[in-house]
Coordinates of C-alpha atoms in Angstrom, one line a residue:
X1 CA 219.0 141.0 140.1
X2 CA 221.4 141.2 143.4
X3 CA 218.1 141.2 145.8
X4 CA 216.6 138.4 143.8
X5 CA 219.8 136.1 144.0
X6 CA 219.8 136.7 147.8
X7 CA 216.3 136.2 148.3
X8 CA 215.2 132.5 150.1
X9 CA 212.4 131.7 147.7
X10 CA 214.7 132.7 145.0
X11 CA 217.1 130.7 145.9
X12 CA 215.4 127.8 147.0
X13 CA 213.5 128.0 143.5
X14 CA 216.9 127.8 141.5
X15 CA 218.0 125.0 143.2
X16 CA 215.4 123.1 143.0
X17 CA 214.7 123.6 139.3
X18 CA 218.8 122.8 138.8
X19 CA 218.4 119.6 141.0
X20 CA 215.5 118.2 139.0
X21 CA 216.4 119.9 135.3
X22 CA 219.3 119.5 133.0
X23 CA 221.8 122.2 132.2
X24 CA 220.5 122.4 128.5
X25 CA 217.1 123.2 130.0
X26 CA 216.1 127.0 130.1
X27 CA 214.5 126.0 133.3
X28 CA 217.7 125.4 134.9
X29 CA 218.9 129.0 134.4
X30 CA 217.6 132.0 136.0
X31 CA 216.6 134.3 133.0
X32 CA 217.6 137.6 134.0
X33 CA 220.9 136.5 134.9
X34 CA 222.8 136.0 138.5
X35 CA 225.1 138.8 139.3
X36 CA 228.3 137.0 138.9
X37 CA 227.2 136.7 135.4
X38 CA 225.7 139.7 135.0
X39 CA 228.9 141.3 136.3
X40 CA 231.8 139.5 134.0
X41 CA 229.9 141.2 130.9
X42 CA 231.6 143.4 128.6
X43 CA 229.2 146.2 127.5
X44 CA 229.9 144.9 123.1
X45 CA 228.6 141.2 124.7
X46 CA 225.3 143.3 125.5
X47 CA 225.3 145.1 122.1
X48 CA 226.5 142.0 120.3
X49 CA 223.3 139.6 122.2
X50 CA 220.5 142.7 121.8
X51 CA 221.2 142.8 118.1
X52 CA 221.2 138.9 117.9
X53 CA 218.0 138.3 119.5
X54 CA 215.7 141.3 120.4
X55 CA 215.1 141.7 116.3
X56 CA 211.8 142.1 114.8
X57 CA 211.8 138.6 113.4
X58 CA 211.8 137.4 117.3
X59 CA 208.5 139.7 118.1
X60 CA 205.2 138.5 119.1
X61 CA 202.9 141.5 118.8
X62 CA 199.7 141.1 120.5
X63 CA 196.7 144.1 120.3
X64 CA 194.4 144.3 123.6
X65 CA 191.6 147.1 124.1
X66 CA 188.7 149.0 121.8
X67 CA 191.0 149.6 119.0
X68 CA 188.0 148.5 116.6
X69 CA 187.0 152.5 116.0
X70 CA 191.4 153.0 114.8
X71 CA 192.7 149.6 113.0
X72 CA 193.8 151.2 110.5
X73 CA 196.1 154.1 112.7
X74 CA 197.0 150.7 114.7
X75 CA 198.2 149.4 111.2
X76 CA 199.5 151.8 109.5
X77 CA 202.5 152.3 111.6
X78 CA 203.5 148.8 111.5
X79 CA 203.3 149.1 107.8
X80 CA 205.6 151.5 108.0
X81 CA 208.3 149.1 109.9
X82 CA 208.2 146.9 106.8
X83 CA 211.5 147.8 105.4
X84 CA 213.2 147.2 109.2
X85 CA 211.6 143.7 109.4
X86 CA 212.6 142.5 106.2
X87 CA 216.5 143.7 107.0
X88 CA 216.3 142.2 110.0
X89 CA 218.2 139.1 110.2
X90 CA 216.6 135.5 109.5
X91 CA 214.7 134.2 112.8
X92 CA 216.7 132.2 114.8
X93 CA 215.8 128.7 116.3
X94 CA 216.0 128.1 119.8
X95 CA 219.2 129.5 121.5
X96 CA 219.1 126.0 124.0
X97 CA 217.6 122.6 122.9
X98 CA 214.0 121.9 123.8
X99 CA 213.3 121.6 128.1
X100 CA 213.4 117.9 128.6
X101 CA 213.0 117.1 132.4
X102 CA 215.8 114.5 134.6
X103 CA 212.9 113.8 136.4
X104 CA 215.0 111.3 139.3
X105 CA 215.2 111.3 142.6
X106 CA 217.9 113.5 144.5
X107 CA 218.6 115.7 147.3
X108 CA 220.6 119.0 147.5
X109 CA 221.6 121.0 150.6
X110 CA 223.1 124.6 150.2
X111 CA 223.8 127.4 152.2
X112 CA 223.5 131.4 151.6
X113 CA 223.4 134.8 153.4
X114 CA 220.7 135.3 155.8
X115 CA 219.4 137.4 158.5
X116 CA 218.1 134.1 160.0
X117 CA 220.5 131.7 162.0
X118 CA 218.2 128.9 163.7
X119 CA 215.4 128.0 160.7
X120 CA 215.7 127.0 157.1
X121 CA 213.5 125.8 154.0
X122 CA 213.1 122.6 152.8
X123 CA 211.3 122.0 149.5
X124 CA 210.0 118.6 147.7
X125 CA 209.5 118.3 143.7
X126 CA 207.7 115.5 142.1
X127 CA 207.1 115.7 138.2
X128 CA 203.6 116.6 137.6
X129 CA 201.0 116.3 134.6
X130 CA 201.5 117.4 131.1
X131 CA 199.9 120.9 130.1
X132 CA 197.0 119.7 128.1
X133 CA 196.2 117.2 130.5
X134 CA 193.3 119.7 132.0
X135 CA 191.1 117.3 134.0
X136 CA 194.7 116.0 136.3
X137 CA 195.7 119.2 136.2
X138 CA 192.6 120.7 137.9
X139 CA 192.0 117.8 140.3
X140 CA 195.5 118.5 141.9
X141 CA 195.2 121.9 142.2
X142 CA 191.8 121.3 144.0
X143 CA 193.5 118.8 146.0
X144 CA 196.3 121.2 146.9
X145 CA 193.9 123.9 147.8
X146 CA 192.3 121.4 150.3
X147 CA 195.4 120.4 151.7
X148 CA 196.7 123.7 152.5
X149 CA 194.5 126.5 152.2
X150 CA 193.1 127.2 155.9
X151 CA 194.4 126.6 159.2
X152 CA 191.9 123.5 160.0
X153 CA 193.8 121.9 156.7
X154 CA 195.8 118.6 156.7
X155 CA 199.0 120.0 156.2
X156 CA 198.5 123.1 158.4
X157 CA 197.4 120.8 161.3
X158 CA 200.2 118.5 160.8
X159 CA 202.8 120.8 160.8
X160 CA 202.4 124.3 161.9
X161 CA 199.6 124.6 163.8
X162 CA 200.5 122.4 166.3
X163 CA 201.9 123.1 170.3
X164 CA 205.1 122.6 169.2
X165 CA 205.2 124.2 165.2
X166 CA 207.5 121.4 162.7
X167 CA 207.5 124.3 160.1
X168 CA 206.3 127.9 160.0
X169 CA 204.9 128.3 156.8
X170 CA 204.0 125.9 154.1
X171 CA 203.8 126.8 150.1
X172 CA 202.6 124.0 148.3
X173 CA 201.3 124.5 144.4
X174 CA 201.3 123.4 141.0
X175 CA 203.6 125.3 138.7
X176 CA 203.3 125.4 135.1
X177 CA 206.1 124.0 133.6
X178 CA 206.4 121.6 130.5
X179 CA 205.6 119.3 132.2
X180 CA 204.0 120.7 135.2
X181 CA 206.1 120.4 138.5
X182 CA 203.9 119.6 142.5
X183 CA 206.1 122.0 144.5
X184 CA 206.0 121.5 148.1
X185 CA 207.7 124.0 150.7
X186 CA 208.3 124.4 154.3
X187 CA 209.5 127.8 155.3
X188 CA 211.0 128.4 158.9
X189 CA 212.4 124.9 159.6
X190 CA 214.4 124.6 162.6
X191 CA 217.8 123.8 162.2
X192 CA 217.7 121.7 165.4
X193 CA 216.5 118.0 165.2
X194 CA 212.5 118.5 166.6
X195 CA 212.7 116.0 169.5
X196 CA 215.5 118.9 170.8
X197 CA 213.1 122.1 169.5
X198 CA 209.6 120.4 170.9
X199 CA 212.0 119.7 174.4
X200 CA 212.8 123.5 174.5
X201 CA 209.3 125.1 173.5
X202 CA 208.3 122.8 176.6
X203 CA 210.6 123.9 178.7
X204 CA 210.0 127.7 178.2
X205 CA 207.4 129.4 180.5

């Protein structure tokens, strides 16, 4: 988990998912754990959370493939946990309460370790449709996909492929959260102010 905490789009992601959900959201927590975290863990706090959640009662099991010629191989070996599932321990509610967005307006600056001194990322959030809205849901993405797909898009033309580039790289998407979140993202924003950065890219030969 050390290369993902350090990672920009790692980073940037967690912020932005802290800065626009509450701490009782899951979505506010990175689920495999930061290394700080990770790190003050006593090896019984392992134990004690695998046997209190990674039971049989917690399990989803979910048969793919041309297993019509075998069911009954498939089967009988889950008959024969039986007597496991049924010591296992009640299933357990939800360990955090259900992921209500904060959905308000806000604005978070941080720093981290970097191989890169003069550019940054800057992303934008806005609260998007809920899942089974389909027909929104699909009109955005289309929308997105025209906005930023090729270099002769809107946002590409506007702001990096241009003389004098505002951004290096833009990610812009729809991602699939409860509900869905319109993610914008410029990568490889110059620290300077651009009046400074367009007078310097003018300047050099």
């Amino acid at each position: 988990m050390s290369d993902f905490a350090y990672r920009e789009h790692a980073v940037r992601s967690l912020n932005m998912r802290q800065l626009i959900f509450p701490p009782t959201s899951t979505y506010a927590w990175e689920c495999g754990g930061l290394p700080q975290s990770i790190e003050s863990l006593s090896i019984d706090e392992v134990i004690d959370y695998h046997k209190e959640f990674y039971s049989y009662n917690n399990l989803t099991l979910i048969l793919i493939g041309a297993y019509d010629e075998c069911p009954a191989a498939i089967f009988s070996v889950l008959d024969g946990l039986d007597d496991e599932i049924s010591a296992a321990p009640p299933p357990l509610s939800r360990p955090m309460p259900p992921m209500l967005p904060k959905w308000s307006k806000g604005r978070k600056d941080f720093l981290f370790a970097s191989e890169k001194s003069q550019t940054g990322s800057m992303t934008f959030a806005w609260e998007g449709p809920p899942a089974e809205d389909i027909e929104t849901r699909v009109a955005l993405e289309m929308l997105i996909d025209y906005l930023k797909t090729d270099q002769g898009s809107p946002l590409r033309k506007r702001f990096t492929h241009r003389p004098v580039p505002i951004a290096g790289g833009i990610e812009f998407g729809l991602l699939n959260y409860i509900p869905a979140a319109i993610v914008l993202s410029f990568t490889e924003v110059p620290f300077v102010a651009y009046i400074s950065h367009a007078a310097a890219a003018a300047a050099t030969p």
